[in-house]
Amino acid sequence: MASADVAESAKIGEGSSVWHLAQVREGAGLGRNCVVGRGAYIGTGVRMGDNCKVQNYALVYEPAQLGDGVFIGPAVVLTNDTYPRAINPDGSAKSASDWEAVGVTIGDGAAIGARSVCVAPLTIGAWALVAAGSVVTHDVPDHALVAGVPARQIGWVGRTGQRLQESADGVLVCEATGERFREGDGQLVALQEGSE
């Protein structure tokens, strides 16, 4: 889009699109077939894998790292300052050298629901799902479903985003794909066909 602000040093992968009023800063890298929605912000040096979607008005601050197939819902914020202040203790205005940016890392296939805030530094695991309106302050395991303020784990999801259902033998099953998992030590382990 002609009205988007894309820095010359940003790398935009083949098939990717950046929509009206979006900003992609210096050194940012978008993979192939990504979509950056209207009014979204992609910070300096942010890395996005292939097939990512950053919806309207989302703010992805550096140094965020997004795996392949990550979904960032409308108005999501990925923060980068653990102790935000506009001024130093002596009253002088903070400059870039007065703080160190920390980032949010998101694994392949994960989804962050609309208006959620992810407070850096943290990692959100592959295929995890953050419910809309959540405030995430701690790392999220692969396939975890988290919700609330602050976000707490309320279940597990499969690669389709649907909640896994527990069978009589304690195995967690994705009804859409038939994939089977077992929970152990706060993590999911995929079961091979025919194993328990």
C-alpha positions as YAML, in Angstrom:
chain: A
units: angstrom
residues:
- id: 1
  name: MET
  ca: [0.00, 0.00, 0.00]
- id: 2
  name: ALA
  ca: [1.24, 3.43, -0.90]
- id: 3
  name: SER
  ca: [0.10, 4.88, 2.46]
- id: 4
  name: ALA
  ca: [2.13, 2.37, 4.52]
- id: 5
  name: ASP
  ca: [5.47, 3.50, 5.95]
- id: 6
  name: VAL
  ca: [8.04, 0.77, 5.21]
- id: 7
  name: ALA
  ca: [11.71, 1.53, 5.93]
- id: 8
  name: GLU
  ca: [14.10, 0.99, 3.03]
- id: 9
  name: SER
  ca: [16.17, -1.42, 5.13]
- id: 10
  name: ALA
  ca: [13.16, -3.58, 6.06]
- id: 11
  name: LYS
  ca: [12.98, -6.95, 4.30]
- id: 12
  name: ILE
  ca: [9.53, -7.91, 3.08]
- id: 13
  name: GLY
  ca: [9.20, -11.52, 1.94]
- id: 14
  name: GLU
  ca: [7.64, -12.59, -1.33]
- id: 15
  name: GLY
  ca: [3.84, -12.50, -1.28]
- id: 16
  name: SER
  ca: [3.66, -10.39, 1.89]
- id: 17
  name: SER
  ca: [1.44, -7.32, 2.17]
- id: 18
  name: VAL
  ca: [1.57, -4.24, 4.38]
- id: 19
  name: TRP
  ca: [-1.72, -2.37, 4.58]
- id: 20
  name: HIS
  ca: [-2.87, 1.26, 4.91]
- id: 21
  name: LEU
  ca: [-1.19, 3.33, 7.67]
- id: 22
  name: ALA
  ca: [0.98, 0.44, 8.89]
- id: 23
  name: GLN
  ca: [4.61, 1.08, 9.80]
- id: 24
  name: VAL
  ca: [7.49, -1.37, 9.36]
- id: 25
  name: ARG
  ca: [10.69, -0.02, 10.90]
- id: 26
  name: GLU
  ca: [14.36, -0.24, 9.94]
- id: 27
  name: GLY
  ca: [15.89, -3.70, 9.78]
- id: 28
  name: ALA
  ca: [12.59, -5.52, 10.37]
- id: 29
  name: GLY
  ca: [12.25, -8.79, 8.50]
- id: 30
  name: LEU
  ca: [8.97, -10.31, 7.34]
- id: 31
  name: GLY
  ca: [8.92, -13.81, 5.89]
- id: 32
  name: ARG
  ca: [6.93, -14.96, 2.88]
- id: 33
  name: ASN
  ca: [3.14, -14.52, 2.66]
- id: 34
  name: CYS
  ca: [2.81, -12.34, 5.77]
- id: 35
  name: VAL
  ca: [0.03, -9.79, 6.30]
- id: 36
  name: VAL
  ca: [0.50, -6.60, 8.33]
- id: 37
  name: GLY
  ca: [-2.91, -4.98, 8.87]
- id: 38
  name: ARG
  ca: [-4.05, -1.38, 8.85]
- id: 39
  name: GLY
  ca: [-2.31, 0.83, 11.40]
- id: 40
  name: ALA
  ca: [-0.09, -1.97, 12.74]
- id: 41
  name: TYR
  ca: [3.44, -1.26, 13.94]
- id: 42
  name: ILE
  ca: [6.44, -3.58, 13.41]
- id: 43
  name: GLY
  ca: [9.46, -2.34, 15.37]
- id: 44
  name: THR
  ca: [13.12, -2.01, 14.41]
- id: 45
  name: GLY
  ca: [14.74, -5.39, 13.84]
- id: 46
  name: VAL
  ca: [11.60, -7.45, 14.58]
- id: 47
  name: ARG
  ca: [11.73, -10.87, 12.91]
- id: 48
  name: MET
  ca: [8.63, -12.61, 11.57]
- id: 49
  name: GLY
  ca: [8.58, -16.06, 10.01]
- id: 50
  name: ASP
  ca: [6.55, -17.11, 6.98]
- id: 51
  name: ASN
  ca: [2.73, -16.93, 6.87]
- id: 52
  name: CYS
  ca: [2.32, -14.61, 9.87]
- id: 53
  name: LYS
  ca: [-0.70, -12.35, 10.31]
- id: 54
  name: VAL
  ca: [-0.48, -9.15, 12.34]
- id: 55
  name: GLN
  ca: [-3.99, -7.70, 12.47]
- id: 56
  name: ASN
  ca: [-5.12, -4.07, 12.51]
- id: 57
  name: TYR
  ca: [-3.54, -1.72, 15.06]
- id: 58
  name: ALA
  ca: [-1.34, -4.38, 16.68]
- id: 59
  name: LEU
  ca: [1.95, -3.10, 18.11]
- id: 60
  name: VAL
  ca: [4.92, -5.47, 17.78]
- id: 61
  name: TYR
  ca: [7.84, -3.76, 19.52]
- id: 62
  name: GLU
  ca: [11.46, -4.72, 19.03]
- id: 63
  name: PRO
  ca: [13.14, -7.09, 19.66]
- id: 64
  name: ALA
  ca: [10.14, -9.42, 19.18]
- id: 65
  name: GLN
  ca: [10.68, -12.70, 17.32]
- id: 66
  name: LEU
  ca: [7.74, -14.49, 15.68]
- id: 67
  name: GLY
  ca: [7.96, -18.03, 14.33]
- id: 68
  name: ASP
  ca: [6.17, -19.29, 11.23]
- id: 69
  name: GLY
  ca: [2.39, -19.04, 11.10]
- id: 70
  name: VAL
  ca: [1.97, -16.76, 14.11]
- id: 71
  name: PHE
  ca: [-1.34, -14.88, 14.47]
- id: 72
  name: ILE
  ca: [-1.35, -11.52, 16.25]
- id: 73
  name: GLY
  ca: [-4.92, -10.31, 16.79]
- id: 74
  name: PRO
  ca: [-6.25, -6.76, 16.45]
- id: 75
  name: ALA
  ca: [-4.81, -4.22, 18.92]
- id: 76
  name: VAL
  ca: [-2.42, -6.73, 20.55]
- id: 77
  name: VAL
  ca: [0.65, -5.19, 22.20]
- id: 78
  name: LEU
  ca: [4.00, -6.99, 22.52]
- id: 79
  name: THR
  ca: [5.91, -4.79, 24.99]
- id: 80
  name: ASN
  ca: [9.67, -4.30, 25.28]
- id: 81
  name: ASP
  ca: [10.37, -2.36, 28.49]
- id: 82
  name: THR
  ca: [10.30, -4.12, 31.87]
- id: 83
  name: TYR
  ca: [10.49, -0.87, 33.86]
- id: 84
  name: PRO
  ca: [8.92, 1.83, 31.67]
- id: 85
  name: ARG
  ca: [9.63, 5.44, 32.53]
- id: 86
  name: ALA
  ca: [9.67, 8.63, 30.46]
- id: 87
  name: ILE
  ca: [12.33, 10.17, 32.70]
- id: 88
  name: ASN
  ca: [15.38, 9.11, 34.71]
- id: 89
  name: PRO
  ca: [15.46, 9.44, 38.52]
- id: 90
  name: ASP
  ca: [17.19, 12.84, 38.13]
- id: 91
  name: GLY
  ca: [14.26, 14.13, 36.04]
- id: 92
  name: SER
  ca: [16.11, 14.10, 32.71]
- id: 93
  name: ALA
  ca: [14.32, 12.65, 29.69]
- id: 94
  name: LYS
  ca: [15.15, 9.03, 29.03]
- id: 95
  name: SER
  ca: [17.03, 8.36, 25.80]
- id: 96
  name: ALA
  ca: [17.65, 5.11, 23.93]
- id: 97
  name: SER
  ca: [20.86, 4.58, 25.93]
- id: 98
  name: ASP
  ca: [18.99, 4.73, 29.27]
- id: 99
  name: TRP
  ca: [17.24, 1.37, 28.93]
- id: 100
  name: GLU
  ca: [17.61, -2.04, 27.36]
- id: 101
  name: ALA
  ca: [14.84, -3.42, 25.16]
- id: 102
  name: VAL
  ca: [13.64, -6.94, 26.00]
- id: 103
  name: GLY
  ca: [11.38, -8.91, 23.72]
- id: 104
  name: VAL
  ca: [8.56, -11.36, 23.31]
- id: 105
  name: THR
  ca: [9.35, -14.59, 21.46]
- id: 106
  name: ILE
  ca: [6.44, -16.50, 19.92]
- id: 107
  name: GLY
  ca: [6.71, -20.07, 18.63]
- id: 108
  name: ASP
  ca: [5.38, -21.47, 15.36]
- id: 109
  name: GLY
  ca: [1.61, -21.54, 14.95]
- id: 110
  name: ALA
  ca: [0.80, -19.67, 18.17]
- id: 111
  name: ALA
  ca: [-2.06, -17.17, 18.30]
- id: 112
  name: ILE
  ca: [-2.49, -14.06, 20.44]
- id: 113
  name: GLY
  ca: [-6.12, -12.96, 20.80]
- id: 114
  name: ALA
  ca: [-7.44, -9.45, 20.22]
- id: 115
  name: ARG
  ca: [-6.40, -6.70, 22.67]
- id: 116
  name: SER
  ca: [-4.06, -8.96, 24.61]
- id: 117
  name: VAL
  ca: [-0.85, -7.57, 26.10]
- id: 118
  name: CYS
  ca: [2.31, -9.67, 26.34]
- id: 119
  name: VAL
  ca: [4.68, -8.16, 28.91]
- id: 120
  name: ALA
  ca: [8.31, -8.77, 27.94]
- id: 121
  name: PRO
  ca: [10.52, -10.58, 28.49]
- id: 122
  name: LEU
  ca: [8.65, -13.82, 27.85]
- id: 123
  name: THR
  ca: [8.24, -16.74, 25.47]
- id: 124
  name: ILE
  ca: [4.96, -18.07, 24.14]
- id: 125
  name: GLY
  ca: [5.31, -21.66, 22.96]
- id: 126
  name: ALA
  ca: [4.44, -23.18, 19.61]
- id: 127
  name: TRP
  ca: [0.70, -23.66, 18.93]
- id: 128
  name: ALA
  ca: [-0.24, -21.90, 22.19]
- id: 129
  name: LEU
  ca: [-3.39, -19.79, 22.31]
- id: 130
  name: VAL
  ca: [-3.74, -16.57, 24.32]
- id: 131
  name: ALA
  ca: [-7.43, -15.69, 24.80]
- id: 132
  name: ALA
  ca: [-8.63, -12.22, 23.80]
- id: 133
  name: GLY
  ca: [-8.05, -9.49, 26.37]
- id: 134
  name: SER
  ca: [-5.42, -11.38, 28.35]
- id: 135
  name: VAL
  ca: [-2.34, -9.91, 30.02]
- id: 136
  name: VAL
  ca: [0.51, -12.41, 29.74]
- id: 137
  name: THR
  ca: [3.32, -11.93, 32.29]
- id: 138
  name: HIS
  ca: [4.95, -15.41, 32.33]
- id: 139
  name: ASP
  ca: [6.18, -17.90, 29.76]
- id: 140
  name: VAL
  ca: [3.49, -20.04, 28.11]
- id: 141
  name: PRO
  ca: [4.19, -23.69, 27.21]
- id: 142
  name: ASP
  ca: [3.63, -25.19, 23.76]
- id: 143
  name: HIS
  ca: [-0.09, -25.89, 23.12]
- id: 144
  name: ALA
  ca: [-1.21, -24.10, 26.31]
- id: 145
  name: LEU
  ca: [-4.48, -22.18, 26.43]
- id: 146
  name: VAL
  ca: [-4.16, -19.13, 28.68]
- id: 147
  name: ALA
  ca: [-6.72, -16.47, 29.61]
- id: 148
  name: GLY
  ca: [-7.30, -13.65, 32.06]
- id: 149
  name: VAL
  ca: [-5.57, -10.80, 33.83]
- id: 150
  name: PRO
  ca: [-3.00, -11.95, 34.64]
- id: 151
  name: ALA
  ca: [-3.19, -14.85, 32.20]
- id: 152
  name: ARG
  ca: [-3.39, -18.34, 33.70]
- id: 153
  name: GLN
  ca: [-3.41, -21.67, 31.93]
- id: 154
  name: ILE
  ca: [-6.94, -23.05, 31.59]
- id: 155
  name: GLY
  ca: [-6.32, -25.94, 29.22]
- id: 156
  name: TRP
  ca: [-4.52, -27.22, 26.15]
- id: 157
  name: VAL
  ca: [-5.15, -26.70, 22.43]
- id: 158
  name: GLY
  ca: [-4.19, -28.58, 19.30]
- id: 159
  name: ARG
  ca: [-2.78, -27.15, 16.09]
- id: 160
  name: THR
  ca: [-6.28, -26.11, 14.96]
- id: 161
  name: GLY
  ca: [-6.69, -23.94, 18.07]
- id: 162
  name: GLN
  ca: [-9.49, -26.14, 19.39]
- id: 163
  name: ARG
  ca: [-9.36, -27.17, 23.02]
- id: 164
  name: LEU
  ca: [-8.06, -30.71, 23.58]
- id: 165
  name: GLN
  ca: [-10.52, -33.14, 25.14]
- id: 166
  name: GLU
  ca: [-9.51, -35.67, 27.76]
- id: 167
  name: SER
  ca: [-10.38, -39.28, 27.02]
- id: 168
  name: ALA
  ca: [-11.22, -41.91, 29.65]
- id: 169
  name: ASP
  ca: [-7.59, -43.09, 29.71]
- id: 170
  name: GLY
  ca: [-6.27, -39.57, 30.41]
- id: 171
  name: VAL
  ca: [-5.04, -38.95, 26.87]
- id: 172
  name: LEU
  ca: [-5.76, -35.49, 25.45]
- id: 173
  name: VAL
  ca: [-7.26, -35.64, 21.96]
- id: 174
  name: CYS
  ca: [-7.75, -33.04, 19.24]
- id: 175
  name: GLU
  ca: [-11.19, -33.85, 17.85]
- id: 176
  name: ALA
  ca: [-10.40, -32.05, 14.57]
- id: 177
  name: THR
  ca: [-7.16, -33.85, 13.69]
- id: 178
  name: GLY
  ca: [-7.19, -36.96, 15.89]
- id: 179
  name: GLU
  ca: [-3.79, -36.03, 17.33]
- id: 180
  name: ARG
  ca: [-3.20, -37.45, 20.80]
- id: 181
  name: PHE
  ca: [-1.12, -36.06, 23.64]
- id: 182
  name: ARG
  ca: [-0.20, -36.88, 27.20]
- id: 183
  name: GLU
  ca: [0.53, -34.21, 29.82]
- id: 184
  name: GLY
  ca: [3.63, -34.47, 31.96]
- id: 185
  name: ASP
  ca: [5.53, -31.93, 34.08]
- id: 186
  name: GLY
  ca: [3.46, -29.05, 32.71]
- id: 187
  name: GLN
  ca: [4.18, -29.94, 29.08]
- id: 188
  name: LEU
  ca: [2.39, -31.87, 26.35]
- id: 189
  name: VAL
  ca: [4.01, -34.84, 24.65]
- id: 190
  name: ALA
  ca: [2.62, -35.95, 21.29]
- id: 191
  name: LEU
  ca: [1.83, -39.64, 21.17]
- id: 192
  name: GLN
  ca: [2.79, -41.68, 18.14]
- id: 193
  name: GLU
  ca: [0.08, -43.66, 16.37]
- id: 194
  name: GLY
  ca: [-0.62, -46.80, 18.40]
- id: 195
  name: SER
  ca: [1.25, -45.65, 21.53]
- id: 196
  name: GLU
  ca: [-0.15, -44.64, 24.90]
...
